[in-house]
Every structure is written in C-alpha cells, then in structure tokens.
C-alpha cells in the first residue's frame, strides 16, 4: 500500500524508485487491478508490462527482457505532490509557475494529442483538460 504520493522527477514516486524490480514493487503495492503487456516505444526489443492500481489512481510501467525494471509512472491521483504542492489543485499557470520557482522554465507545449506541457529535462508530462490538470506521466533518465 502506498501512502507517499510525492512525485520525484527522474527518481520515482514516493517510496517507489525507478529501477526497482517488478517483484519488489508488487510486494510493496500488492496485486494490481489490471496487468497488460504493451509494445515498447523504443527500438530495443524490450518488453513493457503495465500494472494498474485503480484504488490509488496510478499505473507503473516496467521494461526489460529478462528482469523487468520500473521505468515510468502515470497518475491522476489527487493526493500527488510535486515540490510541496498538491498539483491537481493548481491551474495550468500555477503549475508552470511552480516549475519555474524550482528552476525549470523550459517546456514544450503540445496541443496535437490533447493539451500537454512537457518538461523534457525531467521526462515529465502534464496533461490538461480545460486548464485543469488531469494526468501526469514521468519516466526515468534514459541512456
């Protein structure tokens, strides 16, 4: 069971850290609501397994061939915090200001696949609907 909903860009989510083996994560979180294998977005022939935890409004992604390691998070959990702020309570402008206050003022806006702001140096995507944050997706450092 997870109680710490702090988003740590390039590190993890609360007590869950990028690089953790899938078995260790399941030991912490328990059995997922749903599990599926999806195609990798990268051309390295790795497998991707997604575990959904509906009770906590988030999903964890694992990649690998022999040992599956934690690489991505996706959440719409309203308890999620970033830099001390409950980000789902913030408007788009407030969220951009929070990021600037923490030294991240470079971002890319994408309106083609929905309304998204990406902070590329943090591998962090914020998705909005009508100026309201609805989803956050972040991943480990690649390469």
PDB file of C-alpha atoms in Angstrom:
ATOM      1  CA  UNK A   1       0.000   0.000   0.000  1.00  0.00           C
ATOM      2  CA  UNK A   2       1.344   3.389  -0.943  1.00  0.00           C
ATOM      3  CA  UNK A   3       0.888   6.384   1.333  1.00  0.00           C
ATOM      4  CA  UNK A   4       3.552   8.701  -0.059  1.00  0.00           C
ATOM      5  CA  UNK A   5       2.372  10.369  -3.278  1.00  0.00           C
ATOM      6  CA  UNK A   6       5.367  12.648  -3.843  1.00  0.00           C
ATOM      7  CA  UNK A   7       6.427  12.833  -7.466  1.00  0.00           C
ATOM      8  CA  UNK A   8      10.212  12.770  -7.670  1.00  0.00           C
ATOM      9  CA  UNK A   9      11.219  13.563 -11.269  1.00  0.00           C
ATOM     10  CA  UNK A  10      13.878  11.161 -12.597  1.00  0.00           C
ATOM     11  CA  UNK A  11      13.759   9.269  -9.245  1.00  0.00           C
ATOM     12  CA  UNK A  12      10.317   7.802  -8.631  1.00  0.00           C
ATOM     13  CA  UNK A  13       7.015   8.205  -6.800  1.00  0.00           C
ATOM     14  CA  UNK A  14       7.078   8.222  -3.028  1.00  0.00           C
ATOM     15  CA  UNK A  15       8.911   5.126  -1.845  1.00  0.00           C
ATOM     16  CA  UNK A  16       8.927   3.544  -5.318  1.00  0.00           C
ATOM     17  CA  UNK A  17      12.147   4.191  -7.206  1.00  0.00           C
ATOM     18  CA  UNK A  18      12.987   3.833 -10.861  1.00  0.00           C
ATOM     19  CA  UNK A  19      14.935   0.644 -11.495  1.00  0.00           C
ATOM     20  CA  UNK A  20      13.122  -1.422  -8.858  1.00  0.00           C
ATOM     21  CA  UNK A  21      12.374  -4.997  -9.971  1.00  0.00           C
ATOM     22  CA  UNK A  22       8.724  -5.778 -10.652  1.00  0.00           C
ATOM     23  CA  UNK A  23       8.568  -8.307  -7.790  1.00  0.00           C
ATOM     24  CA  UNK A  24       9.700  -5.689  -5.258  1.00  0.00           C
ATOM     25  CA  UNK A  25       7.059  -3.224  -6.432  1.00  0.00           C
ATOM     26  CA  UNK A  26       4.286  -5.827  -6.238  1.00  0.00           C
ATOM     27  CA  UNK A  27       5.489  -6.695  -2.726  1.00  0.00           C
ATOM     28  CA  UNK A  28       5.021  -3.039  -1.711  1.00  0.00           C
ATOM     29  CA  UNK A  29       1.767  -2.354  -3.587  1.00  0.00           C
ATOM     30  CA  UNK A  30       0.086  -5.743  -3.621  1.00  0.00           C
ATOM     31  CA  UNK A  31      -1.593  -7.283  -6.625  1.00  0.00           C
ATOM     32  CA  UNK A  32      -2.610  -4.849  -9.367  1.00  0.00           C
ATOM     33  CA  UNK A  33      -6.165  -4.266 -10.530  1.00  0.00           C
ATOM     34  CA  UNK A  34      -5.041  -4.973 -14.071  1.00  0.00           C
ATOM     35  CA  UNK A  35      -1.866  -6.085 -15.834  1.00  0.00           C
ATOM     36  CA  UNK A  36      -1.062  -5.878 -19.533  1.00  0.00           C
ATOM     37  CA  UNK A  37       1.886  -6.148 -21.848  1.00  0.00           C
ATOM     38  CA  UNK A  38       2.270  -3.344 -24.390  1.00  0.00           C
ATOM     39  CA  UNK A  39       4.670  -2.577 -27.211  1.00  0.00           C
ATOM     40  CA  UNK A  40       7.818  -0.656 -26.295  1.00  0.00           C
ATOM     41  CA  UNK A  41       8.136   2.909 -27.573  1.00  0.00           C
ATOM     42  CA  UNK A  42      11.859   2.297 -28.002  1.00  0.00           C
ATOM     43  CA  UNK A  43      13.597   0.167 -30.621  1.00  0.00           C
ATOM     44  CA  UNK A  44      15.440  -2.046 -28.155  1.00  0.00           C
ATOM     45  CA  UNK A  45      13.108  -5.073 -28.328  1.00  0.00           C
ATOM     46  CA  UNK A  46      12.363  -4.819 -24.613  1.00  0.00           C
ATOM     47  CA  UNK A  47       9.051  -5.920 -23.171  1.00  0.00           C
ATOM     48  CA  UNK A  48       6.787  -3.484 -21.349  1.00  0.00           C
ATOM     49  CA  UNK A  49       4.412  -4.514 -18.578  1.00  0.00           C
ATOM     50  CA  UNK A  50       1.909  -2.060 -17.124  1.00  0.00           C
ATOM     51  CA  UNK A  51       0.381  -2.625 -13.691  1.00  0.00           C
ATOM     52  CA  UNK A  52      -2.727  -0.572 -12.879  1.00  0.00           C
ATOM     53  CA  UNK A  53      -3.637   0.264  -9.296  1.00  0.00           C
ATOM     54  CA  UNK A  54      -7.149   1.684  -9.605  1.00  0.00           C
ATOM     55  CA  UNK A  55      -7.570   2.217  -5.844  1.00  0.00           C
ATOM     56  CA  UNK A  56      -4.651   4.660  -5.928  1.00  0.00           C
ATOM     57  CA  UNK A  57      -5.323   6.155  -9.381  1.00  0.00           C
ATOM     58  CA  UNK A  58      -1.940   5.320 -10.882  1.00  0.00           C
ATOM     59  CA  UNK A  59      -0.087   2.872 -13.086  1.00  0.00           C
ATOM     60  CA  UNK A  60       3.504   1.661 -13.058  1.00  0.00           C
ATOM     61  CA  UNK A  61       5.462   0.625 -16.153  1.00  0.00           C
ATOM     62  CA  UNK A  62       8.259  -1.916 -16.283  1.00  0.00           C
ATOM     63  CA  UNK A  63      10.667  -2.610 -19.123  1.00  0.00           C
ATOM     64  CA  UNK A  64      13.223  -5.281 -19.786  1.00  0.00           C
ATOM     65  CA  UNK A  65      13.890  -8.611 -21.374  1.00  0.00           C
ATOM     66  CA  UNK A  66      14.809 -10.930 -18.543  1.00  0.00           C
ATOM     67  CA  UNK A  67      14.330  -8.741 -15.482  1.00  0.00           C
ATOM     68  CA  UNK A  68      11.534  -6.196 -15.596  1.00  0.00           C
ATOM     69  CA  UNK A  69      12.538  -2.854 -14.019  1.00  0.00           C
ATOM     70  CA  UNK A  70      10.370   0.145 -13.078  1.00  0.00           C
ATOM     71  CA  UNK A  71      10.720   2.889 -15.726  1.00  0.00           C
ATOM     72  CA  UNK A  72       7.554   5.040 -15.801  1.00  0.00           C
ATOM     73  CA  UNK A  73       4.639   6.285 -13.724  1.00  0.00           C
ATOM     74  CA  UNK A  74       1.257   7.593 -14.745  1.00  0.00           C
ATOM     75  CA  UNK A  75      -1.137   9.130 -12.223  1.00  0.00           C
ATOM     76  CA  UNK A  76      -4.309  11.093 -11.815  1.00  0.00           C
ATOM     77  CA  UNK A  77      -4.260  10.707  -8.018  1.00  0.00           C
ATOM     78  CA  UNK A  78      -5.360  13.994  -6.450  1.00  0.00           C
ATOM     79  CA  UNK A  79      -3.033  13.416  -3.469  1.00  0.00           C
ATOM     80  CA  UNK A  80       0.007  13.678  -5.751  1.00  0.00           C
ATOM     81  CA  UNK A  81       2.534  16.308  -4.731  1.00  0.00           C
ATOM     82  CA  UNK A  82       5.420  17.944  -6.537  1.00  0.00           C
ATOM     83  CA  UNK A  83       7.797  20.359  -4.821  1.00  0.00           C
ATOM     84  CA  UNK A  84       5.482  20.526  -1.806  1.00  0.00           C
ATOM     85  CA  UNK A  85       2.328  21.426  -3.745  1.00  0.00           C
ATOM     86  CA  UNK A  86      -0.745  19.302  -4.415  1.00  0.00           C
ATOM     87  CA  UNK A  87      -0.517  19.687  -8.152  1.00  0.00           C
ATOM     88  CA  UNK A  88      -4.070  18.638  -9.029  1.00  0.00           C
ATOM     89  CA  UNK A  89      -5.269  21.693  -7.076  1.00  0.00           C
ATOM     90  CA  UNK A  90      -3.247  24.022  -9.330  1.00  0.00           C
ATOM     91  CA  UNK A  91      -4.261  25.691 -12.561  1.00  0.00           C
ATOM     92  CA  UNK A  92      -2.071  25.370 -15.641  1.00  0.00           C
ATOM     93  CA  UNK A  93      -0.492  28.781 -14.932  1.00  0.00           C
ATOM     94  CA  UNK A  94       0.153  27.937 -11.274  1.00  0.00           C
ATOM     95  CA  UNK A  95       1.795  24.657 -12.250  1.00  0.00           C
ATOM     96  CA  UNK A  96       4.083  26.390 -14.756  1.00  0.00           C
ATOM     97  CA  UNK A  97       4.958  28.941 -12.058  1.00  0.00           C
ATOM     98  CA  UNK A  98       5.723  26.128  -9.564  1.00  0.00           C
ATOM     99  CA  UNK A  99       8.101  24.567 -12.071  1.00  0.00           C
ATOM    100  CA  UNK A 100       9.787  27.934 -12.731  1.00  0.00           C
ATOM    101  CA  UNK A 101      10.210  28.505  -8.980  1.00  0.00           C
ATOM    102  CA  UNK A 102      12.052  25.180  -8.834  1.00  0.00           C
ATOM    103  CA  UNK A 103      14.418  26.040 -11.682  1.00  0.00           C
ATOM    104  CA  UNK A 104      12.568  24.547 -14.649  1.00  0.00           C
ATOM    105  CA  UNK A 105      11.345  27.217 -17.024  1.00  0.00           C
ATOM    106  CA  UNK A 106      11.924  25.391 -20.302  1.00  0.00           C
ATOM    107  CA  UNK A 107       8.953  23.382 -21.524  1.00  0.00           C
ATOM    108  CA  UNK A 108       7.237  22.311 -24.720  1.00  0.00           C
ATOM    109  CA  UNK A 109       3.506  22.684 -25.301  1.00  0.00           C
ATOM    110  CA  UNK A 110       1.672  20.114 -27.417  1.00  0.00           C
ATOM    111  CA  UNK A 111      -1.959  20.643 -28.347  1.00  0.00           C
ATOM    112  CA  UNK A 112      -1.998  17.979 -31.067  1.00  0.00           C
ATOM    113  CA  UNK A 113      -2.505  14.905 -28.844  1.00  0.00           C
ATOM    114  CA  UNK A 114      -4.524  16.732 -26.211  1.00  0.00           C
ATOM    115  CA  UNK A 115      -3.282  19.619 -24.126  1.00  0.00           C
ATOM    116  CA  UNK A 116       0.153  18.699 -22.766  1.00  0.00           C
ATOM    117  CA  UNK A 117       3.125  20.508 -21.248  1.00  0.00           C
ATOM    118  CA  UNK A 118       6.421  18.583 -21.263  1.00  0.00           C
ATOM    119  CA  UNK A 119       9.483  19.397 -19.197  1.00  0.00           C
ATOM    120  CA  UNK A 120      11.941  17.419 -21.311  1.00  0.00           C
ATOM    121  CA  UNK A 121      14.922  17.640 -18.930  1.00  0.00           C
ATOM    122  CA  UNK A 122      12.771  15.911 -16.278  1.00  0.00           C
ATOM    123  CA  UNK A 123      10.936  13.477 -18.614  1.00  0.00           C
ATOM    124  CA  UNK A 124       7.741  14.875 -17.102  1.00  0.00           C
ATOM    125  CA  UNK A 125       4.423  15.416 -18.926  1.00  0.00           C
ATOM    126  CA  UNK A 126       1.368  17.253 -17.585  1.00  0.00           C
ATOM    127  CA  UNK A 127      -1.957  16.740 -19.380  1.00  0.00           C
ATOM    128  CA  UNK A 128      -4.783  19.244 -19.076  1.00  0.00           C
ATOM    129  CA  UNK A 129      -8.457  19.415 -19.882  1.00  0.00           C
ATOM    130  CA  UNK A 130      -9.921  22.924 -19.935  1.00  0.00           C
ATOM    131  CA  UNK A 131      -6.939  24.360 -17.980  1.00  0.00           C
ATOM    132  CA  UNK A 132      -7.303  21.691 -15.261  1.00  0.00           C
ATOM    133  CA  UNK A 133      -4.582  19.090 -14.694  1.00  0.00           C
ATOM    134  CA  UNK A 134      -5.975  15.600 -15.343  1.00  0.00           C
ATOM    135  CA  UNK A 135      -2.901  13.313 -15.710  1.00  0.00           C
ATOM    136  CA  UNK A 136       0.822  13.250 -15.050  1.00  0.00           C
ATOM    137  CA  UNK A 137       3.307  10.912 -16.730  1.00  0.00           C
ATOM    138  CA  UNK A 138       7.024  10.728 -15.910  1.00  0.00           C
ATOM    139  CA  UNK A 139       9.869   8.370 -16.603  1.00  0.00           C
ATOM    140  CA  UNK A 140      13.418   7.514 -15.642  1.00  0.00           C
ATOM    141  CA  UNK A 141      16.506   9.026 -17.195  1.00  0.00           C
ATOM    142  CA  UNK A 142      17.305   7.229 -20.451  1.00  0.00           C
ATOM    143  CA  UNK A 143      20.705   6.434 -21.887  1.00  0.00           C
TER     144      UNK A 143
END
